[in-house]
Coordinates of C-alpha atoms in Angstrom, one line a residue:
Chain E
M43 CA -14.1 -33.4 -19.3
A44 CA -13.2 -35.2 -16.6
S45 CA -15.4 -35.4 -13.9
N46 CA -14.7 -33.7 -10.6
A47 CA -10.7 -33.9 -10.9
A48 CA -9.2 -33.8 -7.4
V49 CA -12.0 -32.2 -4.9
P50 CA -10.6 -30.9 -1.8
F51 CA -10.9 -33.2 1.1
W52 CA -13.6 -31.2 2.9
R53 CA -16.0 -30.8 -0.3
A54 CA -15.3 -34.5 -0.4
A55 CA -16.7 -34.8 3.3
G56 CA -19.6 -33.1 2.2
M57 CA -18.5 -29.8 3.4
T58 CA -19.3 -26.3 1.3
Y59 CA -16.6 -24.0 0.9
I60 CA -18.4 -21.2 3.1
T61 CA -18.6 -23.7 6.0
Y62 CA -15.1 -24.5 5.3
S63 CA -14.0 -20.9 5.2
N64 CA -16.2 -20.0 8.5
I65 CA -14.3 -22.9 10.3
C66 CA -10.8 -21.6 9.4
A67 CA -11.8 -18.0 10.2
N68 CA -12.9 -19.1 13.7
L69 CA -10.1 -21.1 14.5
V70 CA -7.6 -18.2 13.9
R71 CA -9.9 -16.2 15.9
N72 CA -9.6 -18.3 18.7
C73 CA -5.7 -18.2 18.7
L74 CA -5.7 -14.4 19.2
K75 CA -4.2 -12.6 22.0
E76 CA -6.4 -11.3 24.7
P77 CA -7.8 -7.9 23.7
Y78 CA -8.0 -8.6 20.1
K79 CA -9.5 -12.0 20.7
T80 CA -12.9 -10.6 22.7
E81 CA -12.9 -7.7 20.0
A82 CA -13.0 -10.4 17.2
L83 CA -15.5 -12.8 18.9
S84 CA -18.0 -9.9 19.8
R85 CA -17.5 -8.5 16.3
E86 CA -18.8 -11.9 14.9
R87 CA -21.6 -12.3 17.5
V88 CA -25.0 -12.5 15.7
H89 CA -28.3 -11.8 17.7
F90 CA -31.5 -12.3 15.7
S91 CA -35.4 -12.5 16.7
I92 CA -37.4 -15.0 15.0
S93 CA -41.1 -15.1 14.9
K94 CA -43.6 -17.6 13.0
W95 CA -46.5 -15.9 11.1
T96 CA -49.9 -17.3 11.3
D97 CA -53.1 -15.7 9.7
G98 CA -51.2 -12.7 8.6
K99 CA -50.1 -11.9 12.3
P100 CA -46.5 -12.5 13.8
E101 CA -46.6 -14.6 17.0
K102 CA -44.5 -13.8 20.0
P103 CA -40.7 -13.6 18.6
T104 CA -38.0 -15.9 20.1
I105 CA -34.5 -14.1 20.3
R106 CA -31.7 -16.2 19.6
S107 CA -28.1 -15.4 19.9
D108 CA -25.9 -17.5 17.9
S109 CA -22.6 -18.0 19.2
P110 CA -20.1 -17.5 16.4
A111 CA -19.1 -21.3 16.8
E112 CA -21.3 -23.2 14.6
Chain P
M173 CA -11.9 16.0 -43.3
L174 CA -9.3 16.6 -41.2
R175 CA -11.4 19.0 -39.3
Q176 CA -14.1 16.4 -39.0
A177 CA -11.9 14.0 -37.6
S178 CA -10.4 16.1 -35.0
R179 CA -14.0 16.8 -33.8
L180 CA -14.5 13.2 -33.7
L181 CA -11.3 12.9 -31.7
A182 CA -12.7 15.6 -29.1
G183 CA -16.1 14.3 -29.0
G184 CA -14.9 10.4 -28.4
P185 CA -13.8 10.9 -24.6
I186 CA -16.5 13.0 -23.9
L187 CA -19.2 10.8 -25.1
A188 CA -17.8 8.0 -22.9
T189 CA -17.8 10.1 -19.7
R190 CA -21.2 11.1 -20.4
A191 CA -22.8 7.9 -21.2
R192 CA -21.3 6.7 -17.8
S193 CA -22.5 9.8 -15.6
F194 CA -26.3 9.1 -16.8
S195 CA -28.4 6.2 -16.8
T196 CA -27.8 4.3 -19.9
D197 CA -31.4 3.9 -20.4
T198 CA -32.3 7.0 -22.5
T199 CA -35.9 6.6 -22.8
F200 CA -36.3 6.8 -19.0
T201 CA -34.1 9.8 -18.9
E202 CA -36.1 11.4 -21.5
A203 CA -39.4 10.5 -19.7
W204 CA -38.2 11.7 -16.4
T205 CA -36.9 15.2 -18.0
K206 CA -40.3 15.8 -19.7
V207 CA -42.3 15.0 -16.4
I208 CA -39.9 16.5 -13.7
P209 CA -37.3 18.8 -15.4
N210 CA -36.1 20.6 -12.3
I211 CA -34.6 17.6 -10.6
D212 CA -31.7 15.2 -11.9
P213 CA -32.5 12.0 -13.0
P214 CA -31.6 9.3 -10.4
K215 CA -28.2 7.7 -10.7
T216 CA -27.9 4.0 -11.0
P217 CA -25.2 1.9 -9.2
L218 CA -23.4 1.6 -12.7
S219 CA -22.8 5.3 -12.8
F220 CA -20.8 5.0 -9.6
I221 CA -18.7 2.3 -10.6
H222 CA -15.4 3.4 -11.8
P223 CA -14.5 1.4 -15.1
R224 CA -11.3 -0.8 -14.5
P225 CA -8.2 1.0 -15.5
P226 CA -7.2 -0.2 -18.8
T227 CA -4.0 -2.5 -19.5
P228 CA -1.1 -0.2 -20.3
S229 CA 1.3 -1.3 -23.0
S230 CA 4.3 -1.3 -20.7
I231 CA 4.5 -3.1 -17.4
P232 CA 3.8 -0.7 -14.8
S233 CA 6.5 -0.3 -11.8
K234 CA 4.5 -0.9 -9.0
L235 CA 1.3 -3.3 -8.0
T236 CA -1.7 -1.8 -6.9
V237 CA -3.3 -3.6 -4.1
N238 CA -6.7 -3.6 -2.5
F239 CA -6.9 -6.0 0.4
V240 CA -10.3 -6.0 1.7
L241 CA -12.0 -8.1 4.9
P242 CA -15.4 -8.4 5.4
Y243 CA -15.5 -5.7 8.3
A244 CA -13.0 -3.5 7.2
S245 CA -10.4 -2.5 4.0
E246 CA -6.8 -3.2 5.0
L247 CA -5.5 -1.7 2.2
A248 CA -7.1 0.2 -0.4
T249 CA -5.3 0.5 -3.8
K250 CA -2.0 1.1 -2.3
E251 CA 0.9 0.9 -4.7
V252 CA 3.4 -1.5 -3.6
D253 CA 6.3 -3.5 -5.3
M254 CA 5.3 -7.2 -4.5
V255 CA 2.9 -9.3 -2.4
I256 CA 3.3 -13.1 -1.4
V257 CA -0.1 -14.7 -1.2
P258 CA -0.6 -18.3 0.2
A259 CA -2.1 -19.9 -2.5
T260 CA -3.5 -23.4 -2.4
T261 CA -0.7 -24.2 -5.0
G262 CA 1.9 -22.6 -2.7
Q263 CA 3.3 -19.2 -1.9
M264 CA 2.7 -17.5 -4.9
G265 CA 4.7 -13.9 -5.4
V266 CA 2.6 -11.2 -7.2
L267 CA 5.1 -8.7 -9.3
P268 CA 3.7 -6.0 -11.5
G269 CA 2.7 -7.2 -14.7
H270 CA 1.7 -11.0 -13.2
V271 CA -0.7 -12.7 -15.7
A272 CA -4.2 -12.4 -15.0
T273 CA -4.8 -15.2 -12.2
I274 CA -7.7 -16.1 -9.9
A275 CA -6.2 -18.0 -6.9
E276 CA -7.9 -19.6 -3.7
L277 CA -6.0 -19.0 -0.6
K278 CA -5.4 -21.4 2.0
P279 CA -4.5 -20.5 5.8
G280 CA -1.0 -18.8 5.7
V281 CA 0.9 -15.7 5.6
L282 CA 0.3 -12.8 3.1
S283 CA 3.2 -10.5 3.0
V284 CA 3.3 -7.0 1.5
H285 CA 6.6 -5.6 0.3
E286 CA 7.0 -2.0 -0.2
G287 CA 10.3 -0.7 -0.4
N288 CA 12.4 -2.1 2.3
E289 CA 9.2 -2.7 4.7
V290 CA 7.3 -5.8 4.8
T291 CA 3.7 -6.1 6.3
K292 CA 3.0 -9.7 7.1
Y293 CA -0.6 -10.7 7.8
F294 CA -2.0 -14.4 8.6
V295 CA -4.9 -15.0 6.5
S296 CA -7.4 -17.6 7.4
S297 CA -8.7 -18.4 3.8
G298 CA -9.8 -16.3 0.6
F299 CA -9.4 -15.5 -2.9
V300 CA -6.7 -13.3 -4.8
F301 CA -7.9 -11.8 -8.0
I302 CA -4.9 -10.7 -10.3
H303 CA -6.1 -8.2 -13.3
A304 CA -4.0 -7.9 -16.1
N305 CA -3.3 -4.2 -15.4
S306 CA -1.3 -5.0 -12.6
F307 CA -4.4 -4.5 -9.9
A308 CA -4.6 -7.2 -7.4
D309 CA -7.8 -7.6 -5.3
I310 CA -7.2 -9.9 -2.2
I311 CA -10.3 -10.9 -0.1
A312 CA -10.1 -12.6 3.0
V313 CA -12.5 -13.7 5.8
E314 CA -10.1 -13.0 8.4
A315 CA -6.7 -11.7 8.4
V316 CA -4.5 -10.7 11.5
P317 CA -1.2 -9.2 12.0
L318 CA 1.3 -12.1 13.5
D319 CA 1.9 -10.1 16.7
Q320 CA -1.8 -10.4 17.5
L321 CA -1.3 -14.4 17.5
D322 CA -0.9 -16.3 21.1
A323 CA 1.6 -19.0 20.6
N324 CA 0.3 -21.2 23.5
H325 CA -3.2 -21.3 21.8
V326 CA -1.8 -22.6 18.7
Q327 CA 0.2 -25.2 20.3
K328 CA -3.0 -26.2 22.4
G329 CA -5.1 -26.2 19.1
L330 CA -2.6 -28.1 17.1
A331 CA -2.4 -31.0 19.8
D332 CA -6.4 -31.2 20.4
F333 CA -7.1 -31.5 16.9
T334 CA -4.2 -34.2 16.3
S335 CA -6.1 -36.1 19.0
K336 CA -9.7 -35.3 17.2
L337 CA -8.3 -36.8 14.0
S338 CA -7.4 -40.2 15.7
S339 CA -10.3 -40.4 17.2
A340 CA -12.9 -39.0 14.7
T341 CA -15.4 -41.6 13.1
T342 CA -17.6 -39.8 10.5
D343 CA -16.1 -38.3 7.4
L344 CA -17.2 -34.8 8.6
E345 CA -15.7 -35.2 11.8
K346 CA -12.3 -36.1 10.2
A347 CA -12.6 -33.4 7.8
E348 CA -13.1 -31.0 10.7
A349 CA -10.0 -32.4 12.4
Q350 CA -8.2 -32.3 9.3
I351 CA -9.1 -28.6 8.6
G352 CA -8.1 -28.0 12.7
I353 CA -4.9 -29.6 11.9
D354 CA -3.8 -27.7 8.4
V355 CA -4.8 -24.1 10.3
H356 CA -2.9 -24.8 13.4
S357 CA 0.2 -25.7 11.6
A358 CA 0.0 -22.9 9.3
L359 CA -0.2 -20.7 12.3
N360 CA 2.7 -22.5 13.9
S361 CA 4.8 -22.0 11.0
A362 CA 3.8 -18.6 10.5
L363 CA 4.8 -17.9 14.3
T364 CA 8.1 -20.0 14.2
G365 CA 9.1 -19.3 10.4

């Protein structure tokens, strides 16, 4: 069996399929017309709060809001 | 003997539906009914899943399409005549009776043909699973109708990424620039074609 016949260029550069797919989706979203564009970008916005735990107790959480761009 | 045969035939399909509606673990259901006879045993996810419709012996006249996005279901078991999907191997037309296929999609135009109307979407990437019984599942991360695309943004993006490709140094940057070029040129041909 041939090992890795014709890998796509992004995988050869070390990118995973999910990263590739997300980049494509972001590029398409950036090319939308105005009302749809803000809707799409706000839909994909992610907020999360992270807190490290020490001795079984959480420390003060930090809130991160990742913009959809990687 | 004939009477037994007809009883077996009548019992066959009924048994099949019963096995699907109760949990397939009979020891659990027996133990449950012993302890809590009044409440029905809990249903398992398997009992909610509809079994795949069997492959009919003659080719059906319509293709049933499920087109889903992470945040919405565009088409749910819609019966259409044909869909043309942008597979990595080229535009692929899917008719009823198509051989079972799994295809990866590249950024391009998906068109759904139903009678005389054609609905086009630009798909960013995804997969299409065509089953032997003329069901097609198309999953995409982002799919927009063509009239929601802005031509100016597309041209600008194409120019940006073409210049990024020439100034890129690492493999990763080159790959990202190449992806940008691919997506924007597909968007461009979707808008002009």
